[in-house]
Each structure stands twice: as structure tokens, then as C-alpha cells.
Amino acid sequence: MKKITKFHRQIAISYLKTAFLVMIVSFFLLPNYIKVTKDGNTIYTVFLNGRQVGTVSDVSKLEDYLVQSRRELEEESDDMVFVDTNLQITGEEKYFGLTDSKAKIKEQMLSVLKESIRATKKRAYTLKINEFTVNLASSEEVRELLQAAIHQYDTNDKYQVELVLDPTRELSVLTASIKTTEEKLEEETFTAMEYEAGVGQAFSEMMADIQTEEEKEFSDYELGLMDISYGDDVEIVETYLTDQELTPLNEAIDMVTKNQETQAVYEVVSGDTLSEIALKTNLPMDAIIEMNENLEDENSTIRVGDELVITVPEPELSVERKEEVYYEEDYEADIEYVYNDEWYTTESQVLQQPSAGHRKVVSIVSYRNEDVTDTEILKEEVSIAAVPKIVEIGTKVPPTYIKPISGGRFTSGFKIRWGRWHKGVDWATPVGTAVMASSGGTVAKAGWGSGYGYVVYINHADGRQTRYGHLSKVLVKPGDYVKQGQKIALSGNTGRSTGPHVHFEILIGGTQVDPLKYMN
């Protein structure tokens, strides 16, 4: 009995030893258990955006797990996804603890990322025209918008728009290329193009040269749209945008093709007045005056070459085109000039009156939007020849006229004053102010002149005369030649005068005119 008990005790001890050994081995070999360390954190709880995604014993790979999960999220869509990724880790010291596998942690991270999407930006395209931009959902919408811009002039859809890489840009920027249907077919037929580029092309060019030498009849011309292009630089770049940043296609077409008020510069030409410029530009005169600080009212002086700011209706994307057109018209011959070196440029005389002619015409008319920019006549047949207008004009530059004093306060203009016409202009100035010749010429009178008081008359080479009145002292005598700006007298208060001032007149053909219209 004692031997049996001893034997059982030995078996029990052996069992316990074996179980303990198996437990120790399992503790070090099983992957979901941490190893025992003497000190420090041994197990870590991982949080993403405040939510627990797993437990690990090694934190060195967590950033890689997050990057991989983020990549999986992006691969599920072509859109650009903006998502919060706030990774937090808390550690503690444990002798035993269960950890999560890499696959489970990545799965939990991906789940949290999907719930944390802040914004989604879709692949889109930005169209830039000068300083104007508009965002569209696809490259096809961009192409449709650009096609709509030319369709208003190309109703037969002869021309097609393609988006191509801009060869002038280093970055991947697209631009628009406009080609005819025939050109596109030639590109698609590579073999034919290759042949055409060699012997065939040379033969075609030779035949084209022969054909152009032959005189065409009116019926030989094709007529219609011959060429079309954009009048502004077009750039298209790929980007990522939210739905709120995109413009619907129809709205974008209106924005780009409808006329907008755009500032432009109008250069004054010979014969222009403010009222005529208002008619030419289809703008109210008040609006032109308001836009130009140098214009005070409708009577403001304008000169040839002056530049005026105006507004013109123009779309964001201008279209330039050439059309071959046939028409019959009454026409005027170009004016013919006969130059006279003895006359001033202000002198002219009509030697022959014009009369209109009549002709049939085929021409290439160039447009920018609706405005004609050039006309090239290809063929004309004159049924009645136009008689040109012949004008004799002078070539000598006429004298200029300047203000006869420096400073002074303008007190009276060329107008009715006190019931009668004031035939000059006045500047109030202290007695003794230097009075200068407004233009070079010969003194015709210098002395007392009744109502003028002391006065000086100067005759000028262009036939005009200037008068300077109410002087205190005359410094020249009749017959003297004076230069422009030369001192001829001192201002005063003589004759019929209401105070110290200078009275100044310009006479043409013996009649006073408004001096302000002739002074520089």
C-alpha cells in the first residue's frame, strides 16, 4: 500500500513539472502574448481619431499601418479624400496581455478613416482665359465649352476642338487646338499622310500654285467660314475640387461667351468730337466724360492722338475668324492728295468732288467677335468706276500758341458778359506781370488802343493775329519781330478795365475766336 502511494506521488510531481514547462514554452512562443520584461511599458493601446483600433507590444510599425490603410482608402476612389488622422498611443506595464494582429489593426484603422472623411475633392479641370478662370467637372465639359464658343460662328460644325498639351509650357498644361473635319481625317489616315509628306505633297503644292495663277470666276469661290481661332490665350490644368467649387456647364458657357463690359482705349482721330465718339462707341457722352478725368463736360477740348478710356462689350473668350464673302456695293475711291509746300497743314482746298462707284466683290473679311478688323479683296468687278476726291493740302507746320502769362487766375472766357460778347479771355494778375508773345510774329501795333488801354497786336505767319490788352507798359514797337515766349509788355489796368488783368484775343480772318481752342 505504501509503495502504491509513493508511485502516485512521483507521477503527480512529473505531471506538474511537465505542465509548468509547457506553460513557459507557450508563453514565449505564442504570438498574441507579450514577453515579460523587468521594467517599462510592455503593452500599448492604439487610438485613431479617439477610437481604439487595437493593442500592440511594438509601436514601431503603427505609422506604416496607418499609411497602408490610408492608401487602401484612396484606392477605393479616383477622388482626392481629405481625412483626419490623429494617432494616439497609451502604454502600460503588464506581465501578461493579449495583442492584435497587423491585419486586424489595419482593418480597424480603415474603418475609422472611412468614418472620419472630412472632404472629398473630385478630379476636375480649371479653364484659364487671361485673368478669368472657371472650374469644370471633366475635360469633356471643357471641350464642350470651347466648342460652344466657336459654334456661334460655325453653325455647320466644320471645326472641332481638341485639348492638347501646350508645347510652350514645361508643366502639364493643356490648351485648345481647332481643326477641320478633313484635317482630323488626314491625321487618322497615317499612311496617306506619310505619302503626302513626300512626293505627293510636292506634287499637290505644284498643282496648287498652278491653280492660283488662273483667274477665278465669282462662282469658283467656296464662300463661308475659312478659318477660326481663339483671340485669347487658353490654358487648362487638371486639379482636385469639391462639388461646391465646380460651375455647371451651361452657366460656364454663358460666363465665357456672353458679352461683358470691358475697358478699352479709343484714340482720337481727325474730325472727332465727343458727340461723334459717343455715336461710334455706342456709349452715352456722360459715361465717356465720367470715365476720363481730363474731361470736364461736353465742351472739353480733345486733340488728335488723345486716348480716351471707354467700355466695350466683349466676351471673356474672344473668337477670331475669317470668312470668304460675296457682295455688291457702292464704294468710294480713296482720297487723293496734292501737297502744297507753301501752305500750312491747317489749309486745304477741294480740287475735285467725289462720286461713288459700283462693284461686285469677293473678299476675305476678318472678325474679332462681331467686329470687322480687316478686309482683303480677292476679286472685284467694277461696273461704275468711282471718282476720287482730290484735295490740296499744306505741308508746313503752323505756329503754336501758348498762354501769354505765367500763372494768373482765369476770370472770364469767350462768351456773353454784361449783355455783350466778350471777345477774348482774361486772367487776373498783379500789375507789372510779364506778358509774353503767344506765338512768334511781327508786331503790327503797340501803344494806346482806346478801350484796350495800352495794347499790342502781333501778326503771325499763319495769317492769325493776337492781341494783348490793358497793359501798364509796352516793351515792343511796330515792325519788331518777336519770338514765342518773348516778353512784350507788362500787365496793367488801363482802358476799360475792372481790375488788374490781361485781356488776350486770337483773330482768324479778322474775327475773334475762342483762344482756349487754339492754345497748347
PDB file of N, CA, C and O in Angstrom, residues 17-42:
ATOM      1  N   LYS A  17       5.531  19.217 -13.280  1.00  0.00           N
ATOM      2  CA  LYS A  17       6.732  19.722 -13.928  1.00  0.00           C
ATOM      3  C   LYS A  17       6.500  19.889 -15.420  1.00  0.00           C
ATOM      4  O   LYS A  17       6.903  20.906 -16.022  1.00  0.00           O
ATOM      5  N   THR A  18       5.865  18.903 -16.036  1.00  0.00           N
ATOM      6  CA  THR A  18       5.605  18.949 -17.488  1.00  0.00           C
ATOM      7  C   THR A  18       4.662  20.093 -17.829  1.00  0.00           C
ATOM      8  O   THR A  18       4.871  20.837 -18.803  1.00  0.00           O
ATOM      9  N   ALA A  19       3.601  20.252 -17.016  1.00  0.00           N
ATOM     10  CA  ALA A  19       2.619  21.328 -17.274  1.00  0.00           C
ATOM     11  C   ALA A  19       3.269  22.689 -17.157  1.00  0.00           C
ATOM     12  O   ALA A  19       3.015  23.601 -17.960  1.00  0.00           O
ATOM     13  N   PHE A  20       4.128  22.827 -16.152  1.00  0.00           N
ATOM     14  CA  PHE A  20       4.793  24.123 -15.976  1.00  0.00           C
ATOM     15  C   PHE A  20       5.719  24.428 -17.135  1.00  0.00           C
ATOM     16  O   PHE A  20       5.799  25.567 -17.636  1.00  0.00           O
ATOM     17  N   LEU A  21       6.414  23.394 -17.620  1.00  0.00           N
ATOM     18  CA  LEU A  21       7.325  23.567 -18.757  1.00  0.00           C
ATOM     19  C   LEU A  21       6.563  23.959 -20.017  1.00  0.00           C
ATOM     20  O   LEU A  21       6.981  24.863 -20.764  1.00  0.00           O
ATOM     21  N   VAL A  22       5.421  23.266 -20.241  1.00  0.00           N
ATOM     22  CA  VAL A  22       4.578  23.600 -21.415  1.00  0.00           C
ATOM     23  C   VAL A  22       4.070  25.034 -21.333  1.00  0.00           C
ATOM     24  O   VAL A  22       4.048  25.770 -22.323  1.00  0.00           O
ATOM     25  N   MET A  23       3.689  25.446 -20.118  1.00  0.00           N
ATOM     26  CA  MET A  23       3.168  26.826 -19.949  1.00  0.00           C
ATOM     27  C   MET A  23       4.253  27.856 -20.249  1.00  0.00           C
ATOM     28  O   MET A  23       4.013  28.866 -20.894  1.00  0.00           O
ATOM     29  N   ILE A  24       5.469  27.602 -19.792  1.00  0.00           N
ATOM     30  CA  ILE A  24       6.579  28.543 -20.032  1.00  0.00           C
ATOM     31  C   ILE A  24       6.878  28.637 -21.523  1.00  0.00           C
ATOM     32  O   ILE A  24       7.057  29.724 -22.086  1.00  0.00           O
ATOM     33  N   VAL A  25       6.941  27.450 -22.174  1.00  0.00           N
ATOM     34  CA  VAL A  25       7.227  27.437 -23.625  1.00  0.00           C
ATOM     35  C   VAL A  25       6.138  28.174 -24.393  1.00  0.00           C
ATOM     36  O   VAL A  25       6.412  28.969 -25.294  1.00  0.00           O
ATOM     37  N   SER A  26       4.878  27.915 -24.032  1.00  0.00           N
ATOM     38  CA  SER A  26       3.750  28.577 -24.722  1.00  0.00           C
ATOM     39  C   SER A  26       3.803  30.087 -24.530  1.00  0.00           C
ATOM     40  O   SER A  26       3.502  30.864 -25.433  1.00  0.00           O
ATOM     41  N   PHE A  27       4.196  30.494 -23.354  1.00  0.00           N
ATOM     42  CA  PHE A  27       4.244  31.938 -23.058  1.00  0.00           C
ATOM     43  C   PHE A  27       5.218  32.671 -23.996  1.00  0.00           C
ATOM     44  O   PHE A  27       4.963  33.778 -24.452  1.00  0.00           O
ATOM     45  N   PHE A  28       6.345  32.009 -24.298  1.00  0.00           N
ATOM     46  CA  PHE A  28       7.358  32.655 -25.151  1.00  0.00           C
ATOM     47  C   PHE A  28       7.122  32.434 -26.635  1.00  0.00           C
ATOM     48  O   PHE A  28       7.616  33.200 -27.466  1.00  0.00           O
ATOM     49  N   LEU A  29       6.352  31.417 -27.011  1.00  0.00           N
ATOM     50  CA  LEU A  29       6.188  31.090 -28.428  1.00  0.00           C
ATOM     51  C   LEU A  29       4.897  31.631 -29.027  1.00  0.00           C
ATOM     52  O   LEU A  29       4.842  31.930 -30.215  1.00  0.00           O
ATOM     53  N   LEU A  30       3.816  31.734 -28.270  1.00  0.00           N
ATOM     54  CA  LEU A  30       2.550  32.200 -28.853  1.00  0.00           C
ATOM     55  C   LEU A  30       2.650  33.688 -29.206  1.00  0.00           C
ATOM     56  O   LEU A  30       3.038  34.498 -28.375  1.00  0.00           O
ATOM     57  N   PRO A  31       2.221  34.093 -30.433  1.00  0.00           N
ATOM     58  CA  PRO A  31       2.404  35.487 -30.888  1.00  0.00           C
ATOM     59  C   PRO A  31       1.476  36.476 -30.200  1.00  0.00           C
ATOM     60  O   PRO A  31       1.744  37.655 -30.191  1.00  0.00           O
ATOM     61  N   ASN A  32       0.348  36.122 -29.702  1.00  0.00           N
ATOM     62  CA  ASN A  32      -0.602  37.052 -29.130  1.00  0.00           C
ATOM     63  C   ASN A  32      -0.312  37.381 -27.670  1.00  0.00           C
ATOM     64  O   ASN A  32      -1.116  38.042 -27.017  1.00  0.00           O
ATOM     65  N   TYR A  33       0.784  36.888 -27.149  1.00  0.00           N
ATOM     66  CA  TYR A  33       1.143  37.190 -25.771  1.00  0.00           C
ATOM     67  C   TYR A  33       2.442  37.958 -25.743  1.00  0.00           C
ATOM     68  O   TYR A  33       3.310  37.757 -26.588  1.00  0.00           O
ATOM     69  N   ILE A  34       2.562  38.887 -24.790  1.00  0.00           N
ATOM     70  CA  ILE A  34       3.779  39.687 -24.671  1.00  0.00           C
ATOM     71  C   ILE A  34       4.770  38.977 -23.774  1.00  0.00           C
ATOM     72  O   ILE A  34       4.404  38.132 -22.956  1.00  0.00           O
ATOM     73  N   LYS A  35       6.025  39.328 -23.993  1.00  0.00           N
ATOM     74  CA  LYS A  35       7.071  38.767 -23.153  1.00  0.00           C
ATOM     75  C   LYS A  35       7.207  39.586 -21.867  1.00  0.00           C
ATOM     76  O   LYS A  35       6.946  40.776 -21.855  1.00  0.00           O
ATOM     77  N   VAL A  36       7.653  38.938 -20.848  1.00  0.00           N
ATOM     78  CA  VAL A  36       7.822  39.605 -19.560  1.00  0.00           C
ATOM     79  C   VAL A  36       9.121  40.393 -19.582  1.00  0.00           C
ATOM     80  O   VAL A  36      10.156  39.903 -20.020  1.00  0.00           O
ATOM     81  N   THR A  37       9.027  41.668 -19.226  1.00  0.00           N
ATOM     82  CA  THR A  37      10.232  42.484 -19.077  1.00  0.00           C
ATOM     83  C   THR A  37      10.294  42.971 -17.643  1.00  0.00           C
ATOM     84  O   THR A  37       9.283  43.033 -16.946  1.00  0.00           O
ATOM     85  N   LYS A  38      11.480  43.364 -17.223  1.00  0.00           N
ATOM     86  CA  LYS A  38      11.670  43.739 -15.826  1.00  0.00           C
ATOM     87  C   LYS A  38      11.056  45.084 -15.495  1.00  0.00           C
ATOM     88  O   LYS A  38      10.591  45.317 -14.415  1.00  0.00           O
ATOM     89  N   ASP A  39      11.074  46.066 -16.506  1.00  0.00           N
ATOM     90  CA  ASP A  39      10.515  47.392 -16.230  1.00  0.00           C
ATOM     91  C   ASP A  39      10.075  48.037 -17.540  1.00  0.00           C
ATOM     92  O   ASP A  39      10.373  47.551 -18.619  1.00  0.00           O
ATOM     93  N   GLY A  40       9.367  49.216 -17.442  1.00  0.00           N
ATOM     94  CA  GLY A  40       8.901  49.937 -18.627  1.00  0.00           C
ATOM     95  C   GLY A  40       7.586  49.398 -19.147  1.00  0.00           C
ATOM     96  O   GLY A  40       7.077  48.368 -18.693  1.00  0.00           O
ATOM     97  N   ASN A  41       7.016  50.135 -20.175  1.00  0.00           N
ATOM     98  CA  ASN A  41       5.750  49.722 -20.767  1.00  0.00           C
ATOM     99  C   ASN A  41       5.957  48.475 -21.613  1.00  0.00           C
ATOM    100  O   ASN A  41       6.900  48.380 -22.404  1.00  0.00           O
ATOM    101  N   THR A  42       5.059  47.571 -21.482  1.00  0.00           N
ATOM    102  CA  THR A  42       5.169  46.316 -22.236  1.00  0.00           C
ATOM    103  C   THR A  42       4.006  46.102 -23.179  1.00  0.00           C
ATOM    104  O   THR A  42       4.085  45.239 -24.060  1.00  0.00           O
TER     105      THR A  42
END
